[in-house]
Amino acid sequence: MSPDATAEDVAHVVEKVEGVGGEAFVSKGVVRTIIGLVGDLESFHHLNLRTLKGVADVHRISDPYKLVSRQHHADRSTVWVGKEGKRVPIGPDTFTFLAGPCAVESAEQTLEAARMAQSAGATILRGGAYKPRTSPYAFQGLGVKGLEILADVSAATGLPVVTEVVDARDVPVVAEHADMLQIGTRNMANFGLLQAAGDAGKPVLLKRGMTATIEEWLMAAEYIAQRGNLDVVLCERGIRTFEPATRNTLDVSAVPVVQATSHLPIIIDPSHAAGRKDLVVPLSRAGIAVGADGVIVDVHPDPETALCDGPQALLGADLRELAQAVRRLPEAVGRAQAHDFVGRG
Ligand code: PEP
Ligand code: MN
């Protein structure tokens, strides 16, 4: 309350709060009185407390997200991806390696990339059939044909598939072919798409919007959770900063910050963060060290001819170096390999 608030002003606020079923705790200081509210936040919003006489300011202390918050769900969650009996965990005790081409270009290229990913130790295949491109003239993806290729490659390799959905109308067909739906950075705040993904009955990989705060990102996850789908994995993929040396700046702090406030798993994408293949291995090491639950990386059998994101795709010696880091380092931070737990969830 403002310093000149009267006893009547305080009583009026208390009466309003109690009128909507809340509790009001009044603490009188020498200069100011503070009123602490306990109860349903939504009903307090309707009171327009800031407009009441004598009120100086209103601060929210509890998290604005409920379902994805750790406040009422202290244990961190594990999300299982894939078909019954072959599910792969992404969660607090394991480290999960996801890899594949940026885009599905052909059946041969996708199968080859999937084999590369699998030999490097990946347990989930990534690959875009619908590509959200900054330019409308750039390759937009193969669409349903690409989904069919992914489903075939998944059957041939046994790897579950995560693929992006860019339009709410495509959610059913993507969910029919894929094991996990990806929402990309450009669509993180597309609330209709988030709700449709929440209704799809498949786990969701939610990338951080390139200009989104962590709170905005968790609110986006809340949209999915609110539709009854708590199988959401967050992905830090770099944010826009003033630095042009990298495509984006990988915000490694986001990993422990998210883990402190949300129970959802969080992985990092060093490929889309850096946009440069020489940074993928060092950033992956950083991700493991900071406690990420997994890493998702672009690989391609022939990056020079890639239709999308060739400069960041790994192959050969670089991929072997990544494979070694992913095999060795998680143990040093107390994590088991996800592939040792496949099928247990
Ligand atoms: C992708 O993973 O293919 C992609 C487009 O990523 P982002 O949304 O992070 O740019
Ligand atoms: Mn890409």
Tab-separated table of C-alpha atoms and ligand atoms in Angstrom:
chain	number	residue	atom	x	y	z
A	1	MET	CA	0.000	0.000	0.000
A	2	SER	CA	1.225	3.550	-0.535
A	3	PRO	CA	2.573	5.382	2.553
A	4	ASP	CA	-0.553	7.565	2.708
A	5	ALA	CA	-3.044	4.669	2.503
A	6	THR	CA	-5.640	4.835	5.244
A	7	ALA	CA	-6.917	2.043	7.504
A	8	GLU	CA	-10.129	2.115	5.419
A	9	ASP	CA	-8.132	1.569	2.202
A	10	VAL	CA	-6.462	-1.483	3.738
A	11	ALA	CA	-9.768	-2.839	5.020
A	12	HIS	CA	-11.334	-2.347	1.583
A	13	VAL	CA	-8.578	-4.421	-0.121
A	14	VAL	CA	-8.945	-7.177	2.498
A	15	GLU	CA	-12.703	-7.206	1.972
A	16	LYS	CA	-12.326	-7.483	-1.824
A	17	VAL	CA	-9.825	-10.349	-1.529
A	18	GLU	CA	-11.976	-12.253	0.956
A	19	GLY	CA	-14.991	-11.600	-1.247
A	20	VAL	CA	-13.512	-13.853	-3.968
A	21	GLY	CA	-12.536	-16.569	-1.489
A	22	GLY	CA	-8.928	-15.491	-0.916
A	23	GLU	CA	-7.014	-14.825	2.278
A	24	ALA	CA	-5.327	-11.489	3.011
A	25	PHE	CA	-2.464	-11.195	5.512
A	26	VAL	CA	-1.822	-7.645	6.615
A	27	SER	CA	1.628	-6.685	7.889
A	28	LYS	CA	2.087	-3.150	9.137
A	29	GLY	CA	5.506	-1.540	8.870
A	30	VAL	CA	6.584	1.845	10.193
A	31	VAL	CA	5.918	3.582	6.879
A	32	ARG	CA	4.007	1.065	4.787
A	33	THR	CA	1.517	-1.737	5.062
A	34	ILE	CA	1.941	-4.847	2.923
A	35	ILE	CA	-0.963	-7.197	2.188
A	36	GLY	CA	-0.057	-10.772	1.273
A	37	LEU	CA	-2.675	-12.662	-0.757
A	38	VAL	CA	-3.170	-16.407	-0.780
A	39	GLY	CA	-5.651	-18.082	-3.100
A	40	ASP	CA	-6.645	-18.437	-6.730
A	41	LEU	CA	-4.608	-16.052	-8.901
A	42	GLU	CA	-7.231	-15.884	-11.628
A	43	SER	CA	-9.883	-14.558	-9.280
A	44	PHE	CA	-7.421	-11.951	-7.984
A	45	HIS	CA	-6.779	-10.768	-11.556
A	46	HIS	CA	-10.448	-9.854	-11.893
A	47	LEU	CA	-10.224	-7.565	-8.846
A	48	ASN	CA	-7.998	-5.098	-10.728
A	49	LEU	CA	-6.154	-4.528	-7.461
A	50	ARG	CA	-3.926	-1.812	-8.892
A	51	THR	CA	-6.963	0.412	-9.375
A	52	LEU	CA	-8.045	0.286	-5.710
A	53	LYS	CA	-7.463	3.368	-3.592
A	54	GLY	CA	-4.243	3.242	-1.574
A	55	VAL	CA	-2.657	0.384	-3.546
A	56	ALA	CA	0.904	1.277	-4.608
A	57	ASP	CA	1.884	-1.847	-6.515
A	58	VAL	CA	1.075	-5.526	-6.969
A	59	HIS	CA	3.750	-8.232	-7.295
A	60	ARG	CA	3.208	-11.864	-8.214
A	61	ILE	CA	5.419	-14.243	-6.224
A	62	SER	CA	4.228	-17.667	-7.422
A	63	ASP	CA	5.114	-19.000	-10.911
A	64	PRO	CA	2.610	-18.009	-13.628
A	65	TYR	CA	2.866	-21.545	-15.019
A	66	LYS	CA	1.343	-24.295	-12.879
A	67	LEU	CA	1.503	-27.642	-14.658
A	68	VAL	CA	5.122	-27.410	-15.795
A	69	SER	CA	6.371	-25.805	-12.573
A	70	ARG	CA	8.359	-27.665	-9.949
A	71	GLN	CA	6.417	-25.875	-7.217
A	72	HIS	CA	3.806	-28.643	-7.135
A	73	HIS	CA	5.871	-31.352	-8.850
A	74	ALA	CA	9.252	-31.499	-7.125
A	75	ASP	CA	10.599	-34.553	-8.960
A	76	ARG	CA	11.962	-33.916	-12.448
A	77	SER	CA	10.085	-35.822	-15.172
A	78	THR	CA	11.217	-38.379	-17.717
A	79	VAL	CA	9.545	-38.307	-21.131
A	80	TRP	CA	9.501	-41.600	-23.060
A	81	VAL	CA	9.644	-41.411	-26.851
A	82	GLY	CA	8.769	-44.189	-29.278
A	83	LYS	CA	6.596	-47.225	-29.677
A	84	GLU	CA	5.528	-49.504	-26.850
A	85	GLY	CA	8.384	-51.752	-25.772
A	86	LYS	CA	11.042	-49.620	-27.525
A	87	ARG	CA	10.620	-46.286	-25.784
A	88	VAL	CA	13.667	-44.075	-25.265
A	89	PRO	CA	13.894	-41.957	-22.088
A	90	ILE	CA	14.714	-38.259	-21.939
A	91	GLY	CA	15.047	-37.230	-18.325
A	92	PRO	CA	17.138	-36.452	-15.260
A	93	ASP	CA	19.046	-39.709	-14.795
A	94	THR	CA	20.053	-40.409	-18.383
A	95	PHE	CA	21.677	-38.650	-21.317
A	96	THR	CA	19.924	-38.933	-24.693
A	97	PHE	CA	21.572	-38.365	-28.063
A	98	LEU	CA	19.280	-37.340	-30.948
A	99	ALA	CA	20.667	-36.836	-34.451
A	100	GLY	CA	19.658	-36.730	-38.100
A	101	PRO	CA	19.508	-34.480	-41.116
A	102	CYS	CA	18.124	-30.968	-40.883
A	103	ALA	CA	15.700	-31.819	-43.699
A	104	VAL	CA	14.427	-35.012	-45.258
A	105	GLU	CA	15.589	-34.666	-48.880
A	106	SER	CA	15.242	-38.216	-50.208
A	107	ALA	CA	14.815	-41.774	-48.926
A	108	GLU	CA	18.509	-42.556	-49.555
A	109	GLN	CA	19.832	-39.401	-47.846
A	110	THR	CA	17.567	-39.920	-44.824
A	111	LEU	CA	18.486	-43.590	-44.423
A	112	GLU	CA	22.180	-42.793	-44.761
A	113	ALA	CA	21.947	-39.980	-42.209
A	114	ALA	CA	20.005	-42.244	-39.851
A	115	ARG	CA	22.687	-44.949	-40.116
A	116	MET	CA	25.366	-42.331	-39.392
A	117	ALA	CA	23.381	-41.151	-36.378
A	118	GLN	CA	22.854	-44.681	-35.121
A	119	SER	CA	26.526	-45.663	-35.490
A	120	ALA	CA	27.454	-42.561	-33.514
A	121	GLY	CA	25.185	-43.767	-30.678
A	122	ALA	CA	22.017	-41.749	-31.302
A	123	THR	CA	18.784	-43.336	-30.088
A	124	ILE	CA	16.281	-40.910	-31.644
A	125	LEU	CA	16.258	-39.736	-35.265
A	126	ARG	CA	15.544	-36.102	-36.126
A	127	GLY	CA	14.636	-34.775	-39.574
A	128	GLY	CA	12.327	-32.133	-40.996
A	129	ALA	CA	9.571	-32.936	-43.472
A	130	TYR	CA	8.056	-29.470	-43.029
A	131	LYS	CA	10.745	-26.789	-42.887
A	132	PRO	CA	9.986	-23.363	-41.397
A	133	ARG	CA	12.269	-21.291	-43.626
A	134	THR	CA	12.964	-17.612	-43.192
A	135	SER	CA	12.677	-17.207	-46.975
A	136	PRO	CA	9.553	-18.375	-48.821
A	137	TYR	CA	11.861	-19.224	-51.759
A	138	ALA	CA	13.988	-21.674	-49.732
A	139	PHE	CA	13.321	-25.449	-49.723
A	140	GLN	CA	10.121	-25.951	-47.710
A	141	GLY	CA	10.443	-29.705	-47.136
A	142	LEU	CA	8.859	-32.751	-48.757
A	143	GLY	CA	5.706	-32.656	-46.608
A	144	VAL	CA	3.738	-35.914	-46.366
A	145	LYS	CA	6.250	-37.683	-48.651
A	146	GLY	CA	8.958	-36.713	-46.145
A	147	LEU	CA	6.872	-38.101	-43.270
A	148	GLU	CA	6.538	-41.402	-45.129
A	149	ILE	CA	10.301	-41.542	-45.651
A	150	LEU	CA	10.847	-40.889	-41.933
A	151	ALA	CA	8.398	-43.645	-40.973
A	152	ASP	CA	10.162	-46.099	-43.337
A	153	VAL	CA	13.611	-45.178	-42.032
A	154	SER	CA	12.335	-45.486	-38.473
A	155	ALA	CA	11.071	-48.996	-39.249
A	156	ALA	CA	14.361	-49.936	-40.937
A	157	THR	CA	16.602	-48.670	-38.122
A	158	GLY	CA	14.352	-49.032	-35.068
A	159	LEU	CA	14.967	-45.379	-34.178
A	160	PRO	CA	11.953	-43.340	-33.041
A	161	VAL	CA	11.480	-40.111	-35.003
A	162	VAL	CA	11.056	-36.490	-34.004
A	163	THR	CA	9.930	-34.110	-36.741
A	164	GLU	CA	8.693	-30.552	-36.877
A	165	VAL	CA	5.111	-29.457	-37.399
A	166	VAL	CA	4.646	-25.877	-38.580
A	167	ASP	CA	0.887	-25.659	-39.036
A	168	ALA	CA	-1.921	-26.793	-36.727
A	169	ARG	CA	-3.702	-28.361	-39.734
A	170	ASP	CA	-0.782	-30.781	-40.218
A	171	VAL	CA	-0.705	-32.023	-36.606
A	172	PRO	CA	-2.822	-35.175	-37.227
A	173	VAL	CA	-0.755	-36.378	-40.213
A	174	VAL	CA	2.552	-35.633	-38.454
A	175	ALA	CA	1.371	-37.413	-35.295
A	176	GLU	CA	0.355	-40.392	-37.398
A	177	HIS	CA	3.891	-40.806	-38.815
A	178	ALA	CA	6.186	-39.530	-36.041
A	179	ASP	CA	6.915	-40.501	-32.439
A	180	MET	CA	7.466	-36.945	-31.242
A	181	LEU	CA	6.336	-33.562	-32.600
A	182	GLN	CA	8.806	-30.703	-32.761
A	183	ILE	CA	7.689	-27.095	-32.404
A	184	GLY	CA	10.423	-24.858	-33.768
A	185	THR	CA	11.805	-21.563	-32.566
A	186	ARG	CA	9.690	-19.563	-35.044
A	187	ASN	CA	6.490	-21.138	-33.744
A	188	MET	CA	7.124	-21.213	-30.008
A	189	ALA	CA	4.436	-18.589	-29.440
A	190	ASN	CA	1.967	-19.948	-32.016
A	191	PHE	CA	-0.613	-20.757	-29.376
A	192	GLY	CA	-3.075	-22.518	-31.682
A	193	LEU	CA	-0.289	-24.837	-32.842
A	194	LEU	CA	0.796	-25.473	-29.238
A	195	GLN	CA	-2.762	-26.428	-28.310
A	196	ALA	CA	-3.117	-28.679	-31.354
A	197	ALA	CA	0.187	-30.376	-30.478
A	198	GLY	CA	-1.060	-30.773	-26.925
A	199	ASP	CA	-4.087	-32.658	-28.253
A	200	ALA	CA	-2.087	-34.984	-30.519
A	201	GLY	CA	-1.272	-37.691	-27.975
A	202	LYS	CA	2.466	-37.702	-28.775
A	203	PRO	CA	5.416	-36.210	-26.854
A	204	VAL	CA	6.417	-32.692	-27.934
A	205	LEU	CA	9.895	-31.194	-28.356
A	206	LEU	CA	9.452	-27.481	-27.727
A	207	LYS	CA	12.275	-25.278	-28.910
A	208	ARG	CA	12.916	-21.942	-27.265
A	209	GLY	CA	11.829	-18.932	-29.315
A	210	MET	CA	14.970	-17.128	-30.454
A	211	THR	CA	13.851	-13.963	-28.651
A	212	ALA	CA	11.844	-15.598	-25.868
A	213	THR	CA	12.584	-15.288	-22.179
A	214	ILE	CA	12.664	-18.498	-20.157
A	215	GLU	CA	9.344	-17.540	-18.568
A	216	GLU	CA	7.704	-17.051	-21.984
A	217	TRP	CA	9.079	-20.434	-23.075
A	218	LEU	CA	7.670	-22.162	-19.993
A	219	MET	CA	4.312	-20.462	-20.586
A	220	ALA	CA	4.373	-21.922	-24.118
A	221	ALA	CA	4.996	-25.365	-22.565
A	222	GLU	CA	2.062	-24.684	-20.233
A	223	TYR	CA	-0.203	-24.313	-23.302
A	224	ILE	CA	0.682	-27.889	-24.304
A	225	ALA	CA	0.403	-29.202	-20.741
A	226	GLN	CA	-2.976	-27.536	-20.308
A	227	ARG	CA	-4.367	-29.816	-23.048
A	228	GLY	CA	-3.487	-32.781	-20.850
A	229	ASN	CA	-0.092	-33.525	-22.416
A	230	LEU	CA	2.756	-33.367	-19.917
A	231	ASP	CA	5.188	-35.182	-22.222
A	232	VAL	CA	7.041	-32.035	-23.184
A	233	VAL	CA	10.810	-31.791	-23.642
A	234	LEU	CA	12.321	-28.308	-23.841
A	235	CYS	CA	15.161	-27.536	-26.254
A	236	GLU	CA	17.571	-24.618	-25.872
A	237	ARG	CA	18.657	-23.810	-29.438
A	238	GLY	CA	20.354	-20.465	-29.027
A	239	ILE	CA	18.974	-16.967	-28.712
A	240	ARG	CA	19.569	-13.805	-30.727
A	241	THR	CA	22.255	-11.566	-29.362
A	242	PHE	CA	24.459	-8.821	-30.809
A	243	GLU	CA	27.177	-11.382	-31.652
A	244	PRO	CA	27.425	-12.200	-35.394
A	245	ALA	CA	30.228	-14.815	-35.133
A	246	THR	CA	27.637	-17.485	-34.385
A	247	ARG	CA	24.148	-17.851	-35.809
A	248	ASN	CA	22.692	-17.652	-32.299
A	249	THR	CA	24.160	-17.660	-28.795
A	250	LEU	CA	23.655	-20.951	-26.948
A	251	ASP	CA	22.275	-19.928	-23.557
A	252	VAL	CA	23.813	-22.637	-21.377
A	253	SER	CA	22.499	-20.927	-18.236
A	254	ALA	CA	18.987	-21.738	-19.405
A	255	VAL	CA	19.588	-25.417	-18.618
A	256	PRO	CA	20.042	-25.142	-14.824
A	257	VAL	CA	17.610	-22.211	-14.640
A	258	VAL	CA	14.868	-24.266	-16.288
A	259	GLN	CA	15.691	-27.315	-14.181
A	260	ALA	CA	15.321	-25.268	-11.016
A	261	THR	CA	11.860	-23.996	-11.932
A	262	SER	CA	10.313	-26.711	-14.138
A	263	HIS	CA	10.142	-30.496	-13.891
A	264	LEU	CA	10.317	-30.906	-17.690
A	265	PRO	CA	13.444	-32.384	-19.322
A	266	ILE	CA	15.671	-30.010	-21.283
A	267	ILE	CA	18.107	-30.757	-24.110
A	268	ILE	CA	20.376	-28.515	-26.168
A	269	ASP	CA	20.724	-28.057	-29.935
A	270	PRO	CA	24.292	-26.888	-30.610
A	271	SER	CA	23.835	-27.178	-34.405
A	272	HIS	CA	21.092	-24.565	-34.712
A	273	ALA	CA	22.680	-22.473	-31.962
A	274	ALA	CA	26.077	-22.153	-33.618
A	275	GLY	CA	25.219	-22.700	-37.288
A	276	ARG	CA	28.859	-23.877	-37.631
A	277	LYS	CA	30.059	-27.449	-37.471
A	278	ASP	CA	33.333	-26.591	-35.678
A	279	LEU	CA	31.383	-25.468	-32.604
A	280	VAL	CA	29.063	-28.452	-32.318
A	281	VAL	CA	31.441	-30.685	-30.335
A	282	PRO	CA	32.602	-28.018	-27.833
A	283	LEU	CA	29.026	-26.816	-27.261
A	284	SER	CA	27.830	-30.402	-26.795
A	285	ARG	CA	30.504	-30.884	-24.131
A	286	ALA	CA	29.304	-27.683	-22.470
A	287	GLY	CA	25.715	-28.927	-22.577
A	288	ILE	CA	26.632	-32.202	-20.910
A	289	ALA	CA	28.691	-30.386	-18.267
A	290	VAL	CA	25.892	-27.948	-17.433
A	291	GLY	CA	23.443	-30.810	-16.901
A	292	ALA	CA	21.383	-31.054	-20.096
A	293	ASP	CA	19.267	-34.203	-20.396
A	294	GLY	CA	20.320	-34.699	-24.009
A	295	VAL	CA	21.705	-33.175	-27.193
A	296	ILE	CA	20.174	-32.939	-30.687
A	297	VAL	CA	22.549	-32.574	-33.613
A	298	ASP	CA	22.394	-32.229	-37.409
A	299	VAL	CA	24.227	-34.882	-39.448
A	300	HIS	CA	24.303	-35.259	-43.239
A	301	PRO	CA	26.050	-37.743	-45.563
A	302	ASP	CA	27.020	-34.929	-47.934
A	303	PRO	CA	26.755	-31.475	-46.308
A	304	GLU	CA	27.926	-29.752	-49.508
A	305	THR	CA	24.731	-30.723	-51.297
A	306	ALA	CA	22.408	-30.341	-48.280
A	307	LEU	CA	19.226	-28.417	-49.083
A	308	CYS	CA	19.186	-26.919	-45.605
A	309	ASP	CA	21.811	-26.048	-42.965
A	310	GLY	CA	24.767	-27.830	-44.621
A	311	PRO	CA	27.402	-25.696	-42.812
A	312	GLN	CA	26.410	-27.057	-39.411
A	313	ALA	CA	26.001	-30.747	-40.330
A	314	LEU	CA	28.506	-33.262	-38.963
A	315	LEU	CA	30.008	-36.316	-40.621
A	316	GLY	CA	33.216	-38.332	-40.517
A	317	ALA	CA	35.827	-37.415	-37.914
A	318	ASP	CA	33.693	-34.621	-36.375
A	319	LEU	CA	30.824	-37.022	-35.787
A	320	ARG	CA	33.202	-39.596	-34.289
A	321	GLU	CA	34.522	-36.949	-31.906
A	322	LEU	CA	30.986	-36.065	-30.875
A	323	ALA	CA	30.138	-39.747	-30.417
A	324	GLN	CA	33.109	-40.104	-28.085
A	325	ALA	CA	32.122	-37.056	-26.008
A	326	VAL	CA	28.545	-38.277	-25.711
A	327	ARG	CA	29.714	-41.753	-24.717
A	328	ARG	CA	32.237	-40.646	-22.110
A	329	LEU	CA	31.222	-37.381	-20.511
A	330	PRO	CA	27.696	-38.012	-19.151
A	331	GLU	CA	29.065	-40.528	-16.662
A	332	ALA	CA	31.305	-37.821	-15.185
A	333	VAL	CA	28.183	-35.830	-14.268
A	334	GLY	CA	26.325	-38.843	-12.873
A	335	ARG	CA	24.231	-39.834	-15.878
A	336	ALA	CA	23.604	-43.179	-17.495
A	337	GLN	CA	23.263	-43.660	-21.262
A	338	ALA	CA	19.645	-43.511	-22.437
A	339	HIS	CA	20.217	-46.468	-24.772
A	340	ASP	CA	20.742	-48.733	-21.730
A	341	PHE	CA	17.147	-47.988	-20.679
A	342	VAL	CA	15.358	-48.319	-24.017
A	343	GLY	CA	12.091	-50.190	-23.625
A	344	ARG	CA	11.898	-49.857	-19.840
A	345	GLY	CA	9.304	-47.081	-19.751
B	1	PEP	C1	15.303	-27.572	-36.902
B	1	PEP	O1	15.578	-28.168	-35.854
B	1	PEP	O2	15.316	-28.096	-37.998
B	1	PEP	C2	14.978	-26.132	-36.822
B	1	PEP	C3	14.408	-25.494	-37.841
B	1	PEP	O3	15.330	-25.586	-35.656
B	1	PEP	P1	14.954	-24.170	-35.004
B	1	PEP	O4	13.478	-24.130	-34.929
B	1	PEP	O5	15.635	-24.248	-33.672
B	1	PEP	O6	15.560	-23.113	-35.897
B	2	MN	MN	17.980	-26.676	-39.623
